[in-house]
mmCIF file of C-alpha atoms and ligand atoms in Angstrom:
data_model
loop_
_atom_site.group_PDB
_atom_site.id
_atom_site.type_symbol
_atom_site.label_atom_id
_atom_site.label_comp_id
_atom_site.label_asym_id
_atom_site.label_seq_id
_atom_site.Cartn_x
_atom_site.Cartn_y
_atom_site.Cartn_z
ATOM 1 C CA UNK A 19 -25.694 16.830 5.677
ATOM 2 C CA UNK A 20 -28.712 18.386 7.658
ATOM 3 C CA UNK A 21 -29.788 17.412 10.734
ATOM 4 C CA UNK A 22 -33.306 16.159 9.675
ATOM 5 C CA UNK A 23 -31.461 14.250 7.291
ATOM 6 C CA UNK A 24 -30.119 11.795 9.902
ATOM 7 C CA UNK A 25 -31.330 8.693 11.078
ATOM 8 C CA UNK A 26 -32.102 9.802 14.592
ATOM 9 C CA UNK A 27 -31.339 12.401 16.691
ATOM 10 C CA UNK A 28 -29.397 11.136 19.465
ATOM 11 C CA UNK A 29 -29.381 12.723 23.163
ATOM 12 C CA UNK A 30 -25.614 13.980 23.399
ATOM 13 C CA UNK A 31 -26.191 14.987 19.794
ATOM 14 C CA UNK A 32 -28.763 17.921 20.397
ATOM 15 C CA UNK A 33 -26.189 18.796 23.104
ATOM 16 C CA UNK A 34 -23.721 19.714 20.384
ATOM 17 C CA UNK A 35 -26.005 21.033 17.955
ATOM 18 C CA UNK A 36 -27.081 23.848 20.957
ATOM 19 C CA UNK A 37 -23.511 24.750 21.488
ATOM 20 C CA UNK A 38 -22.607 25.004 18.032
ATOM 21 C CA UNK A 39 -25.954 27.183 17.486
ATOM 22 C CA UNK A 40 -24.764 29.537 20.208
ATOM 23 C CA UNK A 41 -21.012 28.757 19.169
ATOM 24 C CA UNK A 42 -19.996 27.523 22.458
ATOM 25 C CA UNK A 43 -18.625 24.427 21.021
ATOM 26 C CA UNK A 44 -15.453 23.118 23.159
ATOM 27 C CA UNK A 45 -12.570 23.127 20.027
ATOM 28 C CA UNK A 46 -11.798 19.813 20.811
ATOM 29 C CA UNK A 47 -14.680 17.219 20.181
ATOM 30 C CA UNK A 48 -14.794 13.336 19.928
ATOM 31 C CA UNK A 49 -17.636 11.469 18.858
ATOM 32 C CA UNK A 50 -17.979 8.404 19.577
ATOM 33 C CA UNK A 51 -20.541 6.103 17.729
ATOM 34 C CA UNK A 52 -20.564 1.884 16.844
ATOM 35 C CA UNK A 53 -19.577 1.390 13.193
ATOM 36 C CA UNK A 54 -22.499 2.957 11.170
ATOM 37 C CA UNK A 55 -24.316 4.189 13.926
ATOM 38 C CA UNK A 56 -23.988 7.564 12.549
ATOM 39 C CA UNK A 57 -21.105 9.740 13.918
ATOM 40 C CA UNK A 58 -19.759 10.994 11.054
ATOM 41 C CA UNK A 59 -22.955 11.768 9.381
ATOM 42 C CA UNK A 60 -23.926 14.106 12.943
ATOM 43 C CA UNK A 61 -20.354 15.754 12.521
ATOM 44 C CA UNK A 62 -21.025 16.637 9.212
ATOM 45 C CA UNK A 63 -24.366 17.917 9.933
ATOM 46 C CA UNK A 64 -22.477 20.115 13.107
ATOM 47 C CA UNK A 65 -20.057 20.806 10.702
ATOM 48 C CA UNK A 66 -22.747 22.226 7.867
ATOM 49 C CA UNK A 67 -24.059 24.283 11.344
ATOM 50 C CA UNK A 68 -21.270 25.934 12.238
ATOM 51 C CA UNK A 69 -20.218 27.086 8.828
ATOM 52 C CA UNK A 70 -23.653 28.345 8.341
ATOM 53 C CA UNK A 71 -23.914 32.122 7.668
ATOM 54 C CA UNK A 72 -27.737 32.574 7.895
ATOM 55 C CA UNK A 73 -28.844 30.286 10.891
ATOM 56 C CA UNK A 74 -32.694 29.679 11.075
ATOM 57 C CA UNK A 75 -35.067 28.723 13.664
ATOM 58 C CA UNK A 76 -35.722 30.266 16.668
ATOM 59 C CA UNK A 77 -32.853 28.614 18.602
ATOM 60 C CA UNK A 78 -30.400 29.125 15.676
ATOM 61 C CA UNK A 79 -29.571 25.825 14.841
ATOM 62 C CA UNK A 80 -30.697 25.242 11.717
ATOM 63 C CA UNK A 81 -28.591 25.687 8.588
ATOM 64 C CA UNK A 82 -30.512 27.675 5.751
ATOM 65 C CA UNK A 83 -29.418 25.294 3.289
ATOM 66 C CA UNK A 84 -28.816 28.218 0.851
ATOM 67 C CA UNK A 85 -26.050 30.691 1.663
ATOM 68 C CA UNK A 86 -22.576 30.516 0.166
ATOM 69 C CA UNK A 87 -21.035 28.607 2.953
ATOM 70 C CA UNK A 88 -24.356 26.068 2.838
ATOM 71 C CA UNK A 89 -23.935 25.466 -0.894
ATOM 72 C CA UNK A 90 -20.175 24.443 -0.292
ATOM 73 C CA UNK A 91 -20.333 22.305 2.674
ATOM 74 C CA UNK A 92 -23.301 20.184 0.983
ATOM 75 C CA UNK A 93 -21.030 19.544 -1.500
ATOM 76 C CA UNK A 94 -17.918 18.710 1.225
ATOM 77 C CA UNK A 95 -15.988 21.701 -0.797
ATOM 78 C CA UNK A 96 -16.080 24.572 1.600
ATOM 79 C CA UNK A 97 -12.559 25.497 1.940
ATOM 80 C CA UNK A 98 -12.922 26.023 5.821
ATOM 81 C CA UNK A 99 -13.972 22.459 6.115
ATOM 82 C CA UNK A 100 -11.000 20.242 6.010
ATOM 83 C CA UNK A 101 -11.114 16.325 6.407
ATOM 84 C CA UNK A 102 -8.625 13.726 7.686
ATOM 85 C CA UNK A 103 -9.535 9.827 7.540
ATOM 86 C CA UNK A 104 -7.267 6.870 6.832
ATOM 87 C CA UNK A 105 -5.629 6.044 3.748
ATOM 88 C CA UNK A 106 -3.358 2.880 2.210
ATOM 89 C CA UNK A 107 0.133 3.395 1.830
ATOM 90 C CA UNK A 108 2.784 5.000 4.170
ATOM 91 C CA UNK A 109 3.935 8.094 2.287
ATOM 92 C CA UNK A 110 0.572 9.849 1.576
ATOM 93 C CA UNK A 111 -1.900 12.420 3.008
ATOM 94 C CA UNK A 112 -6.212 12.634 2.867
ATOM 95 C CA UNK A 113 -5.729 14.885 0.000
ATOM 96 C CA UNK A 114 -5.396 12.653 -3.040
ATOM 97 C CA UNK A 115 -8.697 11.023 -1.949
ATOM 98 C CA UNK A 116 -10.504 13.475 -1.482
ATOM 99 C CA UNK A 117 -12.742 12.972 -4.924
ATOM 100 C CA UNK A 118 -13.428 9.292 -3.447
ATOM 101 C CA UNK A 119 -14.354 11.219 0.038
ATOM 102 C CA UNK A 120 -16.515 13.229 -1.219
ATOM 103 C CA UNK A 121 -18.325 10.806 -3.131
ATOM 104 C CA UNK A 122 -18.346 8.770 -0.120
ATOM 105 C CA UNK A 123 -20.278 11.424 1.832
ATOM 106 C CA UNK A 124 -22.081 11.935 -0.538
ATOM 107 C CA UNK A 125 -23.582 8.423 -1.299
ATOM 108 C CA UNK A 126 -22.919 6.717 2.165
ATOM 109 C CA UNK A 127 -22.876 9.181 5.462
ATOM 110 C CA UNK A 128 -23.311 6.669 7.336
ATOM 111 C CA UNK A 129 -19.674 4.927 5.800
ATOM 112 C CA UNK A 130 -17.946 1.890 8.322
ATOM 113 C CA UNK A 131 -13.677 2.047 8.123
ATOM 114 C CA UNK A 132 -14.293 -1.367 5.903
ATOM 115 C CA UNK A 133 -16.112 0.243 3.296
ATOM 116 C CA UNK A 134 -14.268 2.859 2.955
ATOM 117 C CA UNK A 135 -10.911 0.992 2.717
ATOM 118 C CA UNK A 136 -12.673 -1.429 -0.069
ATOM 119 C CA UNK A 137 -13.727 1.914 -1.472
ATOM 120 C CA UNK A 138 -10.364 2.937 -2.080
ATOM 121 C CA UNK A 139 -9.099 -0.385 -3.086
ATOM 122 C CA UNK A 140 -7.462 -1.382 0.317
ATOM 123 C CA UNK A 141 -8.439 -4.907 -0.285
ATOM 124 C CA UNK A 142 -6.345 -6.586 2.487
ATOM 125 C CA UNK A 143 -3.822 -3.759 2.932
ATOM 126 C CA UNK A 144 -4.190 -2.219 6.549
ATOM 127 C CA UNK A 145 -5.604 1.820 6.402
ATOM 128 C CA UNK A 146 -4.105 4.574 8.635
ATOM 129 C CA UNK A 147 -3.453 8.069 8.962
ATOM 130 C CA UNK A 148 0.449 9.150 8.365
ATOM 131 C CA UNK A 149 2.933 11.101 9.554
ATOM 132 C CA UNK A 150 2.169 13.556 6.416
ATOM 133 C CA UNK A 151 -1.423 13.240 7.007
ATOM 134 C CA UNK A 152 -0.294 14.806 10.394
ATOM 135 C CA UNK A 153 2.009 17.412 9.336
ATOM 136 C CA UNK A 154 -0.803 18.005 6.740
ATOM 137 C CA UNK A 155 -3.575 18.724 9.583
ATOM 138 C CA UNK A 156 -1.261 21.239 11.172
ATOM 139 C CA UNK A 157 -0.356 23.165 8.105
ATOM 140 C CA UNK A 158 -4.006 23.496 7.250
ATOM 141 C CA UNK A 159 -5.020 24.995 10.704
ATOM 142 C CA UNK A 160 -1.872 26.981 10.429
ATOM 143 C CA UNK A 161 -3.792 29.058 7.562
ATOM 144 C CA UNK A 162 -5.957 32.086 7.730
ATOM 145 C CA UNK A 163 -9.568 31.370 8.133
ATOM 146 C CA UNK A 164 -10.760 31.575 3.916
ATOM 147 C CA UNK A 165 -14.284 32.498 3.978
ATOM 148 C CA UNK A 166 -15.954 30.748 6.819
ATOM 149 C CA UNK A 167 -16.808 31.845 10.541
ATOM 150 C CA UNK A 168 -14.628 28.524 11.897
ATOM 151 C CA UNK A 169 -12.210 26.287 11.053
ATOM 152 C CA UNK A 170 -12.985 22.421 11.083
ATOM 153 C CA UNK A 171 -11.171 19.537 11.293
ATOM 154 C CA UNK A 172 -12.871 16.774 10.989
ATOM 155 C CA UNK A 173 -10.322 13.606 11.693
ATOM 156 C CA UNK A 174 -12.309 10.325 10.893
ATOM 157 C CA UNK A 175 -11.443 6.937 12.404
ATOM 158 C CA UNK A 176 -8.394 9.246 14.931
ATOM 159 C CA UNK A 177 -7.952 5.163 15.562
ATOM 160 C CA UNK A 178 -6.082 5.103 12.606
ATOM 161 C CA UNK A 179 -3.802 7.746 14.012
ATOM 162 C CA UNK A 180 -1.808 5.399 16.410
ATOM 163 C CA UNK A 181 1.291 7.208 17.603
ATOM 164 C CA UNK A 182 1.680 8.984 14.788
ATOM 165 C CA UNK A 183 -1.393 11.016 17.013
ATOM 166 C CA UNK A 184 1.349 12.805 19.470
ATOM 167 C CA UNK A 185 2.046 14.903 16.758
ATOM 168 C CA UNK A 186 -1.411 16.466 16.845
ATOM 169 C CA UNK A 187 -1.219 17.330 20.532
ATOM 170 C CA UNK A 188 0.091 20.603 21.310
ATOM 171 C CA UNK A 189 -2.479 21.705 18.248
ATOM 172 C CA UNK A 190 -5.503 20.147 19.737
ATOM 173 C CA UNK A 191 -4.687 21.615 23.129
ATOM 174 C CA UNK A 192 -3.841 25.276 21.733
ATOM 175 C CA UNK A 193 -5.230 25.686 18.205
ATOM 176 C CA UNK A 194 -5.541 28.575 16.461
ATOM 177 C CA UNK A 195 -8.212 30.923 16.943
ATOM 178 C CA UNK A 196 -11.679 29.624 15.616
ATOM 179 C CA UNK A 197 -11.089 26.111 14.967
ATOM 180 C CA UNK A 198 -13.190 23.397 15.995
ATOM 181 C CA UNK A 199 -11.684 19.673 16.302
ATOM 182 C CA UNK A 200 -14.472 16.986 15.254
ATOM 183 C CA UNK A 201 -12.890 13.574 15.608
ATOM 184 C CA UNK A 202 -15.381 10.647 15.043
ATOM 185 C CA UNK A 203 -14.802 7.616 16.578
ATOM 186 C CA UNK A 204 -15.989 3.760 16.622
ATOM 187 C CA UNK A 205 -13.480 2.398 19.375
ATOM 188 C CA UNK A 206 -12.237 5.063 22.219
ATOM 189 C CA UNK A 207 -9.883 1.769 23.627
ATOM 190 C CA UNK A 208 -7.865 2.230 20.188
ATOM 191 C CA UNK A 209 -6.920 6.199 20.516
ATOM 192 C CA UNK A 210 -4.111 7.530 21.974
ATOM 193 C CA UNK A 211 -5.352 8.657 26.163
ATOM 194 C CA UNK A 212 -2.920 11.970 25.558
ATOM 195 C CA UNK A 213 -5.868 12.612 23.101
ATOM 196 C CA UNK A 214 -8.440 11.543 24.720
ATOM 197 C CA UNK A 215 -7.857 13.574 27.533
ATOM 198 C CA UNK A 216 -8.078 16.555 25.333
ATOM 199 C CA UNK A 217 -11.515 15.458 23.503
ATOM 200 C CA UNK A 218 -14.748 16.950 25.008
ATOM 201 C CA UNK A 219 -16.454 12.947 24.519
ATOM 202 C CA UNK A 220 -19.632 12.713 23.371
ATOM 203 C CA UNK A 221 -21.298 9.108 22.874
ATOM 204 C CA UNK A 222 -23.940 8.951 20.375
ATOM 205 C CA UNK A 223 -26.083 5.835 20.734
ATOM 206 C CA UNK A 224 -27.045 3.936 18.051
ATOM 207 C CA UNK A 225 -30.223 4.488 15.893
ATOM 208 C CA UNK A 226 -32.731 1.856 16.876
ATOM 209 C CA UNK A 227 -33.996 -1.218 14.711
ATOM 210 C CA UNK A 228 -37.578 1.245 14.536
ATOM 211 C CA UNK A 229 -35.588 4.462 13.551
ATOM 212 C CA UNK A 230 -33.476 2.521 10.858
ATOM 213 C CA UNK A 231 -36.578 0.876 9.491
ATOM 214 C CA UNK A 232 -38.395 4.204 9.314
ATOM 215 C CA UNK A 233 -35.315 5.513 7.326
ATOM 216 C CA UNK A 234 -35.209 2.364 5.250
ATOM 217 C CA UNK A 235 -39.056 2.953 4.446
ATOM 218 C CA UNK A 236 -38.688 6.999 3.618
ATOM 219 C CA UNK A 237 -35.822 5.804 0.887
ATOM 220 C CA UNK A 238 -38.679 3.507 -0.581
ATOM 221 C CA UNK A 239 -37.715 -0.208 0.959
ATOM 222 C CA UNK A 240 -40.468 -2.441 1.476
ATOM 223 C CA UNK A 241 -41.332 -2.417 5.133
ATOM 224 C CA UNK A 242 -41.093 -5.882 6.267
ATOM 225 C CA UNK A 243 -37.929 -5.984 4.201
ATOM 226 C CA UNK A 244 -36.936 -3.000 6.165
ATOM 227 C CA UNK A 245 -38.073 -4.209 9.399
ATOM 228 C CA UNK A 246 -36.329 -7.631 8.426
ATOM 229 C CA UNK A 247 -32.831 -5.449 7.622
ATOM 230 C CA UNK A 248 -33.133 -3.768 10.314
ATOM 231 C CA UNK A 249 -33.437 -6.451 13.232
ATOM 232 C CA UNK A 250 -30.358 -7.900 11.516
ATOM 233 C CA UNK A 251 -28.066 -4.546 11.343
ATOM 234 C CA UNK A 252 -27.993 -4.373 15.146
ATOM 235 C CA UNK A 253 -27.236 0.001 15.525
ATOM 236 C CA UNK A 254 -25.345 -0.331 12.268
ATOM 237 C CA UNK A 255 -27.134 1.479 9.304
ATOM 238 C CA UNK A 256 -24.556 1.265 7.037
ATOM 239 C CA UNK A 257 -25.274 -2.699 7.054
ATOM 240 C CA UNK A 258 -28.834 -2.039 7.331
ATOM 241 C CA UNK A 259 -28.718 -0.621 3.943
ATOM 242 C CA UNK A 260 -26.482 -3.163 2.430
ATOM 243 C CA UNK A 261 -28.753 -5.809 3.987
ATOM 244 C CA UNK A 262 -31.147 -4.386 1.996
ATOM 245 C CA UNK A 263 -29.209 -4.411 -1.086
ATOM 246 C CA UNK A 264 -27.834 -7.796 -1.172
ATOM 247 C CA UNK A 265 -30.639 -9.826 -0.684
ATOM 248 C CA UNK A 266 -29.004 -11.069 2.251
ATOM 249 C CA UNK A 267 -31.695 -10.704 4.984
ATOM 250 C CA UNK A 268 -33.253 -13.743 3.026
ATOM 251 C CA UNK A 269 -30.511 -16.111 4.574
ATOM 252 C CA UNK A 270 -33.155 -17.776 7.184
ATOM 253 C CA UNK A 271 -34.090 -20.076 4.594
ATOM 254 C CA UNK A 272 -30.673 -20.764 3.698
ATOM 255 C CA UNK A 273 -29.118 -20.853 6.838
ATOM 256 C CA UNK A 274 -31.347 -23.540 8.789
ATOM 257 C CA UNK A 275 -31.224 -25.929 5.441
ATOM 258 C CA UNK A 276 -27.446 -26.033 6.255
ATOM 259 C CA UNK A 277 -28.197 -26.139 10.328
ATOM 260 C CA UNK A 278 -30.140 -29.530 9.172
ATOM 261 C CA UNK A 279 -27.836 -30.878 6.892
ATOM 262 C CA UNK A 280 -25.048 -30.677 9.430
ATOM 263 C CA UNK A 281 -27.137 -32.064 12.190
ATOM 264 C CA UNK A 282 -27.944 -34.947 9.622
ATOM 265 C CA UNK A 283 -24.116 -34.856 8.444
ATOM 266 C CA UNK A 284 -25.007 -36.464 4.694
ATOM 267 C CA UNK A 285 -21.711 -36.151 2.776
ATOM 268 C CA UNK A 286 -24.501 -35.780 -0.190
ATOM 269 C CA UNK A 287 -26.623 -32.506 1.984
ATOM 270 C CA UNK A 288 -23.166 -31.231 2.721
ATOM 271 C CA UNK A 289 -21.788 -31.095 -0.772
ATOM 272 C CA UNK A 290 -24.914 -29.564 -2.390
ATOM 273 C CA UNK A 291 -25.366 -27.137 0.302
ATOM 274 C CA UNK A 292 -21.664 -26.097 0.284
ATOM 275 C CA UNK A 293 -21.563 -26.131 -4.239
ATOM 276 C CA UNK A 294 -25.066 -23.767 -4.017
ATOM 277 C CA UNK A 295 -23.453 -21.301 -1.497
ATOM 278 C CA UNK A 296 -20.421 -20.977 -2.975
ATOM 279 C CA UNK A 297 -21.893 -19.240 -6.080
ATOM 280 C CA UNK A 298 -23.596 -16.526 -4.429
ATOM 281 C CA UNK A 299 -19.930 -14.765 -4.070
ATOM 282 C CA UNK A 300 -18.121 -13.081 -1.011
ATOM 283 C CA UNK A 301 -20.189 -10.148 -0.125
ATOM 284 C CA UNK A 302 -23.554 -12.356 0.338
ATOM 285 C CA UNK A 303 -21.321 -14.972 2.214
ATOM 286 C CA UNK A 304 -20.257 -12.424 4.285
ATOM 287 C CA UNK A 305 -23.975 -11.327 5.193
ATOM 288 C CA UNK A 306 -24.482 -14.727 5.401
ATOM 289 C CA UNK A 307 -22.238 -15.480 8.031
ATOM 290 C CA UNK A 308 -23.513 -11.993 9.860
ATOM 291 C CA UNK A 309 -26.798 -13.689 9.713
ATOM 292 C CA UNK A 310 -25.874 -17.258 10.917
ATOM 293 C CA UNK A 311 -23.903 -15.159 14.285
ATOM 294 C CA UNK A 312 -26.917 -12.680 14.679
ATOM 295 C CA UNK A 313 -29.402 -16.129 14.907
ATOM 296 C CA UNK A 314 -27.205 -17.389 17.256
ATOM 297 C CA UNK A 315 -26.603 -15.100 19.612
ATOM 298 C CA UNK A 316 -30.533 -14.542 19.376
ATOM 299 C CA UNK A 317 -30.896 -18.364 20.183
ATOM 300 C CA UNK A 318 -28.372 -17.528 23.580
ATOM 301 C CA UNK A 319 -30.916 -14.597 23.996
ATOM 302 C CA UNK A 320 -34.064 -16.990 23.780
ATOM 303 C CA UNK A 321 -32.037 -20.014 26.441
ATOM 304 C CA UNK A 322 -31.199 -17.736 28.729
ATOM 305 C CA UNK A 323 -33.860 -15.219 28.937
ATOM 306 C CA UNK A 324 -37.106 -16.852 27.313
ATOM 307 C CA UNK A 325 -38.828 -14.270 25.246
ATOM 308 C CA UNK A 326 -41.866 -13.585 27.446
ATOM 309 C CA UNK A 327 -41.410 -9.691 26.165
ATOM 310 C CA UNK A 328 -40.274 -10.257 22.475
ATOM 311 C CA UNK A 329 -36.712 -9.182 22.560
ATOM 312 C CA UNK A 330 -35.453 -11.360 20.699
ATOM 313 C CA UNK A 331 -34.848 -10.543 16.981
ATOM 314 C CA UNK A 332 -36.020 -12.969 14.505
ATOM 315 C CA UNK A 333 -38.558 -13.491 12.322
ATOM 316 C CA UNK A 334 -41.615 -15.579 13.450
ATOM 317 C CA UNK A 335 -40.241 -18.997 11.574
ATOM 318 C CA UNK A 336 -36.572 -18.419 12.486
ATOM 319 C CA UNK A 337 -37.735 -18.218 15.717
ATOM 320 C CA UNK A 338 -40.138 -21.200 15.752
ATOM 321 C CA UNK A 339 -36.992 -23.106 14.620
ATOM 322 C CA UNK A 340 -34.701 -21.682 17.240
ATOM 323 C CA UNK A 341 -37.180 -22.792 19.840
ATOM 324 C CA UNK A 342 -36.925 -26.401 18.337
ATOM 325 C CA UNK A 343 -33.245 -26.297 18.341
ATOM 326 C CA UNK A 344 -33.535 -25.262 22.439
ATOM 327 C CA UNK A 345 -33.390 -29.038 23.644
ATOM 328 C CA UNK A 346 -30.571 -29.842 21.314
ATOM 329 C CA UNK A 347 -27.684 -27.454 21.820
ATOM 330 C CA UNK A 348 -25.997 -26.620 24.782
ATOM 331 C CA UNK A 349 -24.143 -23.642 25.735
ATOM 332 C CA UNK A 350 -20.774 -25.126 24.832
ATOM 333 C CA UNK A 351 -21.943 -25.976 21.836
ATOM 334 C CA UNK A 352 -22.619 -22.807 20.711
ATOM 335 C CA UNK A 353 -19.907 -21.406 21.938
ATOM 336 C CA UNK A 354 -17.583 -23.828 19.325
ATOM 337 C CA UNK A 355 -20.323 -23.217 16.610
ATOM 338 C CA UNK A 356 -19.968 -19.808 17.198
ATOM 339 C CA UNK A 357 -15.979 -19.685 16.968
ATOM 340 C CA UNK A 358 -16.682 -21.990 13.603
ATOM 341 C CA UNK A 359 -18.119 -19.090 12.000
ATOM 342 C CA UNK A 360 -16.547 -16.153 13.053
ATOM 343 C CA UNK A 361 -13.424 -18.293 11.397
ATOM 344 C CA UNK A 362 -15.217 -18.539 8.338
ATOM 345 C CA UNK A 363 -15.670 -14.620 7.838
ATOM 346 C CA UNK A 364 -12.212 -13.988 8.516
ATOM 347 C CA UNK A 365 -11.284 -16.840 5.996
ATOM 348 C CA UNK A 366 -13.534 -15.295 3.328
ATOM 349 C CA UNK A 367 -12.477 -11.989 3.836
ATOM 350 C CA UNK A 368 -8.895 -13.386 2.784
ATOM 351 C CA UNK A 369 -10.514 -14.603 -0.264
ATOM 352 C CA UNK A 370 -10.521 -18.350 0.789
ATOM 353 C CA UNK A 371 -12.038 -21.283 -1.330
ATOM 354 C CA UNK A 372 -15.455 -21.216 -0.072
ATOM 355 C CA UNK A 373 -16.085 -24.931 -1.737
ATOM 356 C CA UNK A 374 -13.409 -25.984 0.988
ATOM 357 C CA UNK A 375 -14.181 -23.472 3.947
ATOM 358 C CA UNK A 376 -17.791 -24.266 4.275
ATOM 359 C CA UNK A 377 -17.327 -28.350 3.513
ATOM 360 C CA UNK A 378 -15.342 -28.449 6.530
ATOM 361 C CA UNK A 379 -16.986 -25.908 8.916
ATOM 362 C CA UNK A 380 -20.205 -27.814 8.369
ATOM 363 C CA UNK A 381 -18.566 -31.317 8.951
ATOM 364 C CA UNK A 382 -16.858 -29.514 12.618
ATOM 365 C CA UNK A 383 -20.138 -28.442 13.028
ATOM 366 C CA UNK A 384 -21.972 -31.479 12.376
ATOM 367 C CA UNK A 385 -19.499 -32.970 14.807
ATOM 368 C CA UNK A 386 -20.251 -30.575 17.509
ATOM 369 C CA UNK A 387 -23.838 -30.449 17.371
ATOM 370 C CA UNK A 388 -23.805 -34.251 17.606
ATOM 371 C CA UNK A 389 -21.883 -35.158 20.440
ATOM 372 C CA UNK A 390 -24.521 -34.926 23.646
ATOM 373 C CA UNK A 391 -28.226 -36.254 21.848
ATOM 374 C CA UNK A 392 -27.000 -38.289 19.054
ATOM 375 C CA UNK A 393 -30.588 -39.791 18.640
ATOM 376 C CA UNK A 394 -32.697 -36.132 18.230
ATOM 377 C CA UNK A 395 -33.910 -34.305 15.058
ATOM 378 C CA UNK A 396 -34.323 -30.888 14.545
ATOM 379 C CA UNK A 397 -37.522 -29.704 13.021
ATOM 380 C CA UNK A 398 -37.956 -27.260 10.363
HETATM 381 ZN ZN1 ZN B 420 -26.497 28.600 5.309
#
């Protein structure tokens, strides 16, 4: 991974890339990005810096792309470069994934913890990173430096660690010579504050809904259906791209059809609703359901705020129908709707019936949504 090859350049990002050019980098570094905003895609492109033996450019920081060490760390094989990230099961290391990691990089920088889990067939099993994972880290940065000018460690998700993260103390405060710690992060509230307080943080925002949809474009999307992914993916370009994929940003259509037959609350609109959306299959309900939450949280956006300077992100008929829907639901309202739905994605993630799930969430919603103005329509 090369830095042009990211999705933005983030502020505290070029920070790092300067000391790593001029090898000042602290040797114990947290990133912390939202899920698939892009940290571990900037460590590996600090990483692919660092092990660089030919630096370019006239401030140093660009790998050549073609030395030995280059060659290797494109390929996530340079034998300086070592990874830790969470696993299933309690009695194993990183190591006997490291074919799926690689691929992983390789295919999806800019990877979430869920995909990777689902990746490794995790399905409902919870991920973390052992005791041997541990014991593993320190017996790897116990060993001479191979071929490389550092040693890296780069510890994915150190979230998954939990307290199994003292054990890494006394070597992130005192490693060996020449190592460099790269922990990437999604949640700093979930890590352990002894390692924290060891971490030289750095927060990376978020790429923007312009940067991901210029990324989007330069890998050959459509550009409205890039745009349209985009708005929806909210800083997360791992969903941007599966957005993309899984026809998913189309759900407008979809999801105000079912907004109107629960406001109507036709056992008949109901039923054929709920029959046609259980066939599309779990991923797409998923996105769905990431949809129908993204539209209303941009409908709180439009009560509350207006949208005098076009923040809020929906297309131009989504939003015409938000608008319509104004005078007919209440903040409490959408506050149950809301909880309605965020119930759904955790049922379908357990694999619920979605013939039964959605029946009844749209009869509780139909409920809700007609309580205060029994007598109004909304429009289309
Ligand atoms: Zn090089």
């Amino acid at each position: 991974m090369h830095f042009h090859q990211l999705v933005h350049q983030p502020q505290g990002l070029q920070q790092l890339r300067q000391m790593a050019a001029t090898d000042r980098l602290p040797h114990a570094n947290l990133l912390l990005s939202p899920p698939g905003g892009g940290g571990l895609a900037a460590a590996l492109a600090i990483a692919t810096l660092l092990l660089c033996e030919n630096r370019q450019g006239e401030a140093a920081d660009v790998p050549c792309g073609a030395c030995r060490a280059c060659r290797k760390t494109a390929k996530y094989i340079h034998p300086d470069l070592h990874f830790a990230f969470p696993t299933i099961g309690s009695k194993t290391n990183s190591d006997p994934f490291l074919p799926q990691w690689r691929q992983a990089l390789k295919e999806a920088p800019y990877l979430e913890a869920n995909d990777w889990l689902q990746r490794i067939g995790a399905e409902n099993k919870q991920g973390n990173i052992t005791r041997d994972a541990c014991a593993n880290i320190i017996r790897k940065l116990n060993l001479k430096i191979f071929e490389g000018n550092y040693k890296i460690m780069l510890i994915w998700l150190p979230e998954y660690l939990g307290n199994e993260g003292n054990r890494l103390l006394k070597m992130i405060e005192e490693p060996p010579e020449k190592t460099v710690f790269l922990l990437v992060a999604e949640r700093a509230e979930l890590i352990l504050n002894t390692i924290l307080s060891r971490c030289q943080l750095t927060k990376l925002t978020p790429p923007t809904a312009a940067e991901m949809t210029t990324a989007l474009s330069a890998q050959g999307v459509d550009a409205e259906r890039a745009a349209a992914a985009a708005r929806l993916a909210d800083g997360n370009f791992s969903l941007a791209g599966s957005l993309v994929e899984n026809e998913a940003i189309n759900h407008g259509p979809r999801f105000l059809t079912w907004m109107r037959a629960c406001f109507q609350g036709s056992a008949a609109g109901l039923t054929a609703w709920t029959d046609e959306f259980s066939k599309i299959g779990r991923e797409n309900q998923k996105h769905f359901l990431r949809y129908a939450l993204h539209f209303w949280r941009e409908f709180l956006l439009l009560s509350v705020m207006g949208n005098a300077d076009g923040n809020v992100r929906l297309p131009a008929n989504e939003l015409e129908s938000a608008r319509k829907l104004l005078p007919l639901v209440d903040h409490d309202q959408l506050a149950e709707i809301t909880t309605i739905l965020s119930e759904c994605t955790e049922h379908v993630e357990r694999n619920a019936n979605p013939k039964i799930l959605f029946l009844d969430a749209g009869i509780r919603i139909h409920q809700i949504l007609r309580r205060p103005k029994p007598q109004a329509q909304p429009a289309s």
